[in-house]
XYZ file of C-alpha atoms in Angstrom:
486
model
C -12.594 12.872 -38.643
C -15.154 15.561 -38.215
C -18.101 14.741 -36.086
C -21.615 14.704 -37.733
C -23.557 16.455 -35.086
C -26.746 16.497 -37.065
C -26.921 12.786 -36.876
C -27.060 12.940 -33.062
C -28.951 16.084 -32.259
C -31.215 18.622 -34.196
C -32.244 22.181 -33.263
C -35.894 21.252 -33.510
C -35.484 18.431 -31.025
C -37.398 19.204 -27.760
C -36.251 18.803 -24.209
C -37.433 19.143 -20.609
C -35.299 19.725 -17.570
C -35.632 17.965 -14.312
C -33.626 17.870 -11.062
C -33.043 14.784 -8.824
C -33.431 17.070 -5.798
C -33.171 20.852 -5.104
C -29.725 22.159 -5.412
C -28.576 24.534 -2.624
C -26.763 27.762 -2.831
C -23.694 26.100 -1.341
C -23.657 23.353 -4.047
C -23.777 25.985 -6.693
C -20.633 27.344 -5.158
C -18.983 23.957 -5.315
C -19.571 23.890 -9.108
C -18.162 27.358 -9.437
C -14.941 26.695 -7.404
C -14.176 23.000 -8.203
C -15.861 22.083 -11.513
C -15.548 25.303 -13.512
C -11.785 25.020 -14.161
C -12.311 21.514 -15.586
C -15.466 21.830 -17.631
C -14.880 25.236 -18.948
C -17.175 28.328 -19.136
C -19.525 26.895 -21.770
C -20.434 23.788 -19.812
C -20.738 25.889 -16.691
C -23.012 28.375 -18.300
C -25.188 25.501 -19.671
C -25.343 23.935 -16.088
C -26.426 27.224 -14.531
C -29.055 27.791 -17.326
C -30.565 24.328 -16.730
C -30.587 24.621 -12.953
C -32.298 28.026 -12.827
C -34.763 27.018 -15.588
C -36.284 24.377 -13.170
C -39.143 25.144 -10.921
C -38.190 23.544 -7.711
C -41.756 23.108 -6.685
C -42.624 20.732 -9.516
C -38.977 19.758 -10.274
C -39.356 20.400 -13.970
C -39.256 23.281 -16.393
C -41.494 24.033 -19.340
C -40.391 22.365 -22.528
C -38.229 23.966 -25.149
C -36.182 23.233 -28.209
C -32.411 23.039 -28.548
C -32.703 26.047 -30.894
C -33.795 28.048 -27.834
C -30.626 26.817 -25.951
C -28.458 27.822 -28.818
C -29.929 31.288 -28.847
C -29.595 31.722 -25.085
C -26.061 30.469 -24.713
C -24.763 31.820 -28.081
C -23.391 28.374 -28.877
C -23.458 26.528 -32.127
C -25.063 23.049 -32.139
C -21.669 21.216 -31.965
C -20.265 23.318 -29.075
C -23.699 22.912 -27.317
C -23.368 19.174 -27.551
C -19.763 19.215 -26.382
C -20.699 21.303 -23.401
C -23.563 18.980 -22.511
C -21.263 15.946 -22.697
C -18.713 17.470 -20.401
C -21.512 17.868 -17.859
C -22.470 14.104 -18.362
C -18.899 12.964 -17.926
C -18.566 14.926 -14.662
C -21.847 13.368 -13.243
C -23.617 16.607 -13.311
C -26.215 15.731 -15.959
C -27.994 12.548 -17.025
C -29.650 12.454 -20.514
C -32.475 10.287 -21.583
C -33.812 10.250 -25.179
C -37.430 9.360 -25.931
C -38.883 8.511 -29.264
C -42.377 8.354 -30.616
C -43.909 6.525 -33.586
C -43.109 9.562 -35.954
C -39.317 9.188 -35.094
C -39.370 12.507 -33.247
C -36.878 12.780 -30.348
C -37.662 14.257 -26.996
C -34.748 14.686 -24.530
C -35.045 14.564 -20.723
C -32.138 16.351 -18.859
C -31.824 15.228 -15.271
C -29.706 17.742 -13.438
C -27.708 16.379 -10.511
C -25.932 18.038 -7.535
C -22.187 18.157 -7.439
C -19.825 16.234 -5.102
C -19.027 17.718 -1.798
C -15.504 19.182 -1.486
C -14.467 16.112 0.625
C -15.692 13.715 -2.012
C -14.295 15.775 -4.763
C -10.703 15.910 -3.261
C -10.939 12.237 -2.357
C -11.435 11.288 -6.020
C -7.946 10.724 -7.476
C -8.711 11.782 -11.037
C -10.846 14.892 -10.318
C -8.469 16.141 -7.711
C -5.431 15.873 -10.060
C -7.397 17.390 -13.005
C -8.190 20.438 -10.918
C -4.526 20.685 -9.689
C -3.341 20.667 -13.314
C -5.790 23.397 -14.228
C -5.221 25.851 -11.287
C -1.749 24.926 -10.065
C -0.449 24.779 -6.509
C -1.359 28.126 -4.952
C -5.003 28.188 -5.895
C -5.333 24.507 -5.137
C -4.020 25.090 -1.603
C -6.503 28.039 -1.129
C -9.308 25.771 -2.056
C -8.229 23.017 0.308
C -7.941 25.608 3.025
C -11.459 27.062 2.147
C -13.224 23.800 2.558
C -11.080 22.419 5.408
C -12.793 21.526 8.788
C -10.130 22.183 11.307
C -12.474 22.219 14.361
C -14.107 18.963 13.376
C -10.781 17.285 13.054
C -9.648 18.475 16.463
C -12.870 17.383 18.023
C -12.454 13.839 16.655
C -8.919 13.639 18.084
C -9.692 15.122 21.485
C -13.155 13.573 22.057
C -12.592 10.068 20.474
C -15.349 8.215 22.463
C -18.674 8.762 20.586
C -22.067 7.566 21.559
C -25.173 7.982 19.319
C -27.969 9.252 21.563
C -30.468 10.073 18.800
C -34.005 9.173 19.744
C -35.941 6.677 17.554
C -39.333 7.727 16.019
C -41.380 5.446 18.264
C -39.465 6.637 21.421
C -40.854 10.170 20.809
C -44.281 9.410 19.415
C -45.266 6.679 21.916
C -48.930 7.781 21.921
C -49.330 6.866 18.222
C -52.014 4.130 17.937
C -52.413 1.604 15.145
C -56.063 2.822 14.568
C -54.742 6.286 13.680
C -52.758 4.822 10.714
C -55.404 2.333 9.560
C -57.248 3.167 6.288
C -60.168 0.705 5.663
C -60.659 -0.585 2.223
C -63.464 1.204 0.419
C -63.689 3.960 3.048
C -64.057 7.592 2.231
C -60.514 8.397 3.241
C -59.087 5.604 0.905
C -61.072 7.154 -2.036
C -59.845 10.583 -1.108
C -56.135 9.292 -1.037
C -56.492 7.535 -4.379
C -57.891 10.595 -5.913
C -55.007 12.725 -4.699
C -52.493 10.208 -6.082
C -54.161 10.194 -9.535
C -54.986 13.893 -9.912
C -51.774 15.289 -8.437
C -48.844 13.013 -9.023
C -45.843 14.308 -7.155
C -42.399 15.293 -8.646
C -39.859 12.510 -8.438
C -37.539 14.386 -6.019
C -35.075 12.316 -3.946
C -34.200 13.721 -0.488
C -31.631 10.925 0.119
C -29.904 11.326 -3.220
C -26.103 11.388 -2.870
C -23.801 12.694 -5.611
C -21.166 10.222 -6.677
C -18.249 9.990 -9.027
C -19.356 8.845 -12.435
C -16.453 6.462 -13.480
C -18.339 3.240 -14.245
C -16.438 0.471 -16.182
C -17.388 0.918 -19.743
C -16.257 -0.780 -22.956
C -16.041 2.408 -24.910
C -13.711 4.159 -22.427
C -11.472 1.023 -22.025
C -10.995 0.832 -25.825
C -9.207 4.112 -25.832
C -6.371 2.748 -23.557
C -5.534 -0.434 -25.527
C -2.094 -0.410 -27.234
C -1.491 -1.292 -30.965
C -0.787 -4.926 -30.299
C -4.229 -5.507 -28.689
C -7.447 -6.444 -30.637
C -10.229 -4.654 -28.956
C -12.711 -7.288 -30.223
C -10.841 -10.020 -28.364
C -9.944 -7.925 -25.260
C -13.371 -6.516 -24.587
C -15.619 -9.508 -25.294
C -16.608 -12.710 -23.576
C -14.576 -14.047 -20.826
C -11.982 -11.448 -21.003
C -14.555 -8.792 -20.224
C -15.995 -10.871 -17.369
C -12.460 -11.036 -15.919
C -12.046 -7.382 -16.184
C -15.179 -6.720 -14.211
C -14.185 -9.225 -11.524
C -10.789 -7.573 -11.221
C -12.338 -4.027 -11.073
C -14.614 -5.203 -8.256
C -11.863 -6.940 -6.320
C -9.279 -4.174 -6.584
C -11.832 -1.316 -6.607
C -10.803 -0.009 -9.977
C -12.781 2.278 -12.271
C -12.453 2.667 -16.016
C -9.554 5.122 -15.803
C -7.605 2.983 -13.254
C -8.014 -0.241 -15.282
C -7.266 1.639 -18.446
C -3.876 2.638 -17.004
C -2.976 -0.995 -16.466
C -4.201 -2.094 -19.929
C -1.790 0.315 -21.583
C 1.047 -2.162 -21.017
C 1.798 -4.036 -24.331
C 3.203 -7.052 -22.386
C -0.200 -8.022 -21.239
C -1.260 -9.415 -24.637
C -0.528 -12.645 -26.470
C 0.695 -13.286 -30.013
C -2.936 -13.465 -31.229
C -3.551 -9.922 -29.814
C -5.837 -11.233 -26.969
C -5.503 -10.410 -23.358
C -3.441 -12.713 -21.069
C -5.618 -12.816 -17.974
C -3.086 -14.537 -15.750
C -0.404 -11.978 -16.618
C -2.869 -9.215 -15.835
C -3.743 -10.699 -12.498
C -0.105 -10.980 -11.393
C 0.491 -7.509 -12.520
C -2.380 -6.089 -10.509
C -1.263 -8.112 -7.359
C 2.237 -6.762 -7.757
C 0.966 -3.201 -8.383
C -1.106 -3.378 -5.228
C 1.695 -4.601 -3.130
C 3.904 -1.843 -4.307
C 1.036 0.738 -3.735
C 0.995 1.835 -7.333
C -2.622 0.960 -8.345
C -4.920 3.922 -9.198
C -7.736 2.798 -7.079
C -11.256 4.282 -6.795
C -11.939 4.888 -3.083
C -15.690 3.782 -2.656
C -18.203 6.127 -1.146
C -19.177 5.296 2.484
C -21.568 2.367 2.363
C -23.876 0.971 4.992
C -21.226 -1.576 5.941
C -19.013 1.256 7.138
C -21.641 2.125 9.733
C -21.216 -1.244 11.492
C -18.976 -1.110 14.428
C -16.348 -3.818 13.505
C -12.868 -3.640 12.309
C -9.320 -4.427 13.507
C -9.647 -6.689 16.594
C -13.456 -7.088 16.350
C -15.378 -9.131 13.713
C -19.058 -9.305 13.082
C -20.903 -12.204 14.587
C -21.818 -14.980 12.010
C -25.436 -14.670 11.050
C -25.697 -11.071 12.136
C -26.936 -8.279 9.951
C -23.545 -6.706 10.006
C -21.947 -9.984 8.890
C -24.327 -10.402 5.866
C -24.097 -6.735 4.960
C -20.365 -6.840 4.926
C -20.184 -9.899 2.719
C -22.507 -8.631 0.154
C -21.353 -4.977 -0.095
C -17.591 -5.270 0.253
C -15.041 -6.823 -2.071
C -12.793 -9.554 -0.448
C -9.815 -7.023 -0.646
C -11.876 -4.229 0.872
C -12.981 -6.602 3.614
C -9.519 -7.549 4.506
C -8.350 -3.909 4.365
C -11.020 -3.099 7.018
C -10.027 -6.015 9.177
C -6.445 -5.111 9.337
C -7.028 -1.366 9.239
C -5.143 -0.620 6.061
C -3.110 -2.232 3.295
C -2.977 -6.055 3.561
C 0.034 -8.235 3.240
C 0.858 -10.168 0.101
C -0.082 -13.445 1.925
C -3.580 -12.305 2.847
C -4.000 -10.874 -0.630
C -2.950 -14.088 -2.297
C -5.429 -16.082 -0.140
C -8.419 -13.950 -1.106
C -7.378 -13.506 -4.894
C -6.931 -17.338 -5.252
C -10.437 -18.081 -3.782
C -12.091 -15.706 -6.241
C -10.158 -16.156 -9.521
C -8.614 -19.615 -9.262
C -11.280 -21.437 -7.238
C -14.271 -19.555 -8.638
C -16.106 -18.856 -5.488
C -18.593 -15.969 -5.342
C -17.140 -12.789 -3.717
C -19.836 -12.908 -1.012
C -19.022 -16.508 -0.061
C -15.262 -15.749 -0.093
C -16.039 -12.984 2.371
C -17.871 -15.338 4.641
C -15.075 -17.850 4.467
C -12.503 -15.211 5.212
C -14.377 -13.859 8.335
C -15.163 -17.438 9.556
C -11.474 -18.362 9.226
C -10.179 -15.245 10.997
C -12.589 -15.778 13.794
C -11.671 -19.475 14.192
C -7.879 -19.155 13.782
C -7.057 -16.074 15.891
C -7.070 -13.489 13.108
C -4.939 -15.692 10.765
C -5.629 -17.271 7.349
C -3.879 -20.681 7.240
C -3.891 -22.145 3.828
C -4.747 -25.731 4.755
C -7.672 -24.744 6.959
C -9.114 -22.443 4.243
C -8.753 -25.110 1.641
C -10.566 -27.725 3.710
C -13.560 -25.370 4.213
C -13.443 -24.369 0.550
C -13.626 -28.017 -0.665
C -16.483 -28.706 1.768
C -18.468 -25.708 0.537
C -17.816 -26.446 -3.135
C -18.995 -30.050 -2.546
C -22.177 -28.707 -0.988
C -22.465 -26.039 -3.769
C -22.541 -23.051 -1.427
C -23.228 -20.092 -3.670
C -24.584 -17.360 -1.332
C -23.702 -15.800 1.951
C -27.030 -17.056 3.486
C -26.048 -20.662 2.669
C -22.508 -20.021 3.966
C -23.816 -18.646 7.243
C -26.026 -21.623 7.741
C -23.083 -23.976 7.353
C -20.995 -21.970 9.889
C -23.831 -21.976 12.345
C -24.556 -25.708 12.012
C -20.843 -26.493 12.384
C -20.735 -24.368 15.516
C -23.830 -26.234 16.990
C -22.200 -29.676 16.172
C -19.004 -28.593 17.858
C -20.839 -27.373 20.998
C -22.709 -30.652 21.218
C -19.506 -32.611 20.844
C -17.834 -30.666 23.560
C -20.854 -31.183 25.913
C -20.763 -34.964 25.429
C -16.929 -35.029 26.016
C -17.542 -33.170 29.371
C -20.245 -35.565 30.375
C -18.128 -38.666 29.686
C -15.139 -37.228 31.487
C -17.343 -36.765 34.632
C -18.540 -40.340 34.361
C -15.106 -41.700 33.978
C -13.583 -39.746 36.739
C -11.555 -41.830 39.345
C -12.535 -42.194 42.970
C -10.999 -39.859 45.336
C -9.691 -40.319 48.903
C -8.618 -37.378 51.159
C -8.579 -35.090 48.041
C -6.415 -37.467 46.037
C -7.402 -39.649 43.127
C -7.316 -43.371 43.952
C -5.773 -45.424 41.151
C -7.783 -48.515 40.283
C -6.310 -51.317 38.239
C -8.534 -53.150 35.866
C -8.807 -56.875 36.151
C -7.334 -58.911 33.309
C -9.914 -59.861 30.647
C -9.519 -63.556 31.485
C -10.335 -62.897 35.083
C -13.370 -60.717 34.297
C -14.747 -63.444 32.050
C -14.337 -66.082 34.678
C -15.995 -63.908 37.324
C -18.957 -63.285 35.010
C -19.237 -67.116 34.491
C -19.234 -67.782 38.242
C -21.819 -65.027 38.880
C -24.060 -66.452 36.192
C -23.788 -69.907 37.664
C -24.622 -68.695 41.274
C -27.667 -66.739 40.065
C -29.204 -69.724 38.375
C -28.319 -72.201 41.225
C -26.504 -74.387 38.674
C -23.109 -75.825 39.239
C -20.632 -74.381 36.817
C -19.271 -76.815 34.339
C -16.011 -74.902 33.856
C -13.142 -74.457 36.290
C -13.539 -71.912 39.108
C -11.009 -69.282 40.015
C -10.674 -70.776 43.487
C -9.624 -74.018 42.013
C -6.676 -72.392 40.349
C -4.077 -71.325 42.989
C -2.379 -68.862 40.564
C -5.531 -67.062 39.480
C -6.721 -67.066 43.088
C -3.505 -65.359 44.314
C -3.687 -62.688 41.583
C -7.341 -61.946 42.402
C -6.469 -61.536 46.028
C -3.532 -59.121 45.358
C -5.829 -56.855 43.102
C -8.489 -56.704 45.791
C -5.948 -55.626 48.347
C -4.765 -52.924 45.979
C -8.256 -51.540 45.511
C -8.781 -51.457 49.339
C -5.519 -49.504 49.717
C -3.899 -52.288 51.538
């Protein structure tokens, strides 16, 4: 069916171009070498036109109409729209449409920088798309062009690294609080307020990082469903929630999940998705190393110095950050330094999908178990903690950390009490050897207590004394001799 472009975009619609941050000359080269074979000449020309139309000082260009874009690029409206959408799909352009009371549209084009070569080649989809376009020889040339041989050799030969960067306050030690104080109602405060109002700054982001734009979307998943699947049932309600959870757990994007949903055996007779079959399929595919996974960009958790053989301390910032940012599978992969075994995978997968725990709570449980059980995940131990946490309704990593620390305090107090009682009950020693002391029979101890009570009150005992019983008297004498070492 032919696309009705005029329902989406008109030549008279105005636009303005902005940039998220200035784009360097090197990044323009990345677009030329890596993106051009994939997006084509028309999209590449449009990107260059938008980039060079922006004033880097103000981060925006003067407004124009799409008719002017059509004349400049010599593209018809439908080809211009197709070129723009290819830029959107590659993460080079973000489009926002504004509307006024008169139903006039105004478009904002936010131009974004490309991925670095290392990020581009690390992305499975983009790397293969480029290879299919330019074939092996040119692909090898590009990999060689952007290779860092010296840096790789440096990491191998000088593996011990220490960050010696100075902190801000280490350098500017003479900075006084009074120098940064702006009193309310002062002339300086009025001046700063006037500057903010009269000269609002461009929304440039110096810390913006380009990223692969493969979010999980319903529209893209619909394209992968087979004929025996009903998209209304598969991509709605609990099924969609399960897909989001699986994508987070296994680090899948729309393309990776779509490849799995192509299998017609995943669907029931009523054309709905069988979630249990999909879970088992993903677990098997991971074990066989056949999943098309999306390698996540480096997060703050990767900066923490923990990994195989070293776990973050419970309650530390690294512990909380790892629980919140990583998926349970990603956490285990970092702990073991690579692909995890089926046993570890089953433990984590069950906690998330069968037991219904939050991923951050599962991460806390995994780290606590590994630290307590010598880097192992015994099923019975994990189930005991799981039941305890579910009974206490632990739903966040902060609550889980509190339970872990409280339990550690209780264990420490119990051990301290045990040590104290052990010292009190330690046997007497003679010449470095423990002297064994036999306890008196209960009947004898009772009788002695009665005699002592009678003597202290100067009253004659009404009961029979031990001395009156030859057998008890003889037994008492033998025990006293033993205690004296006789």
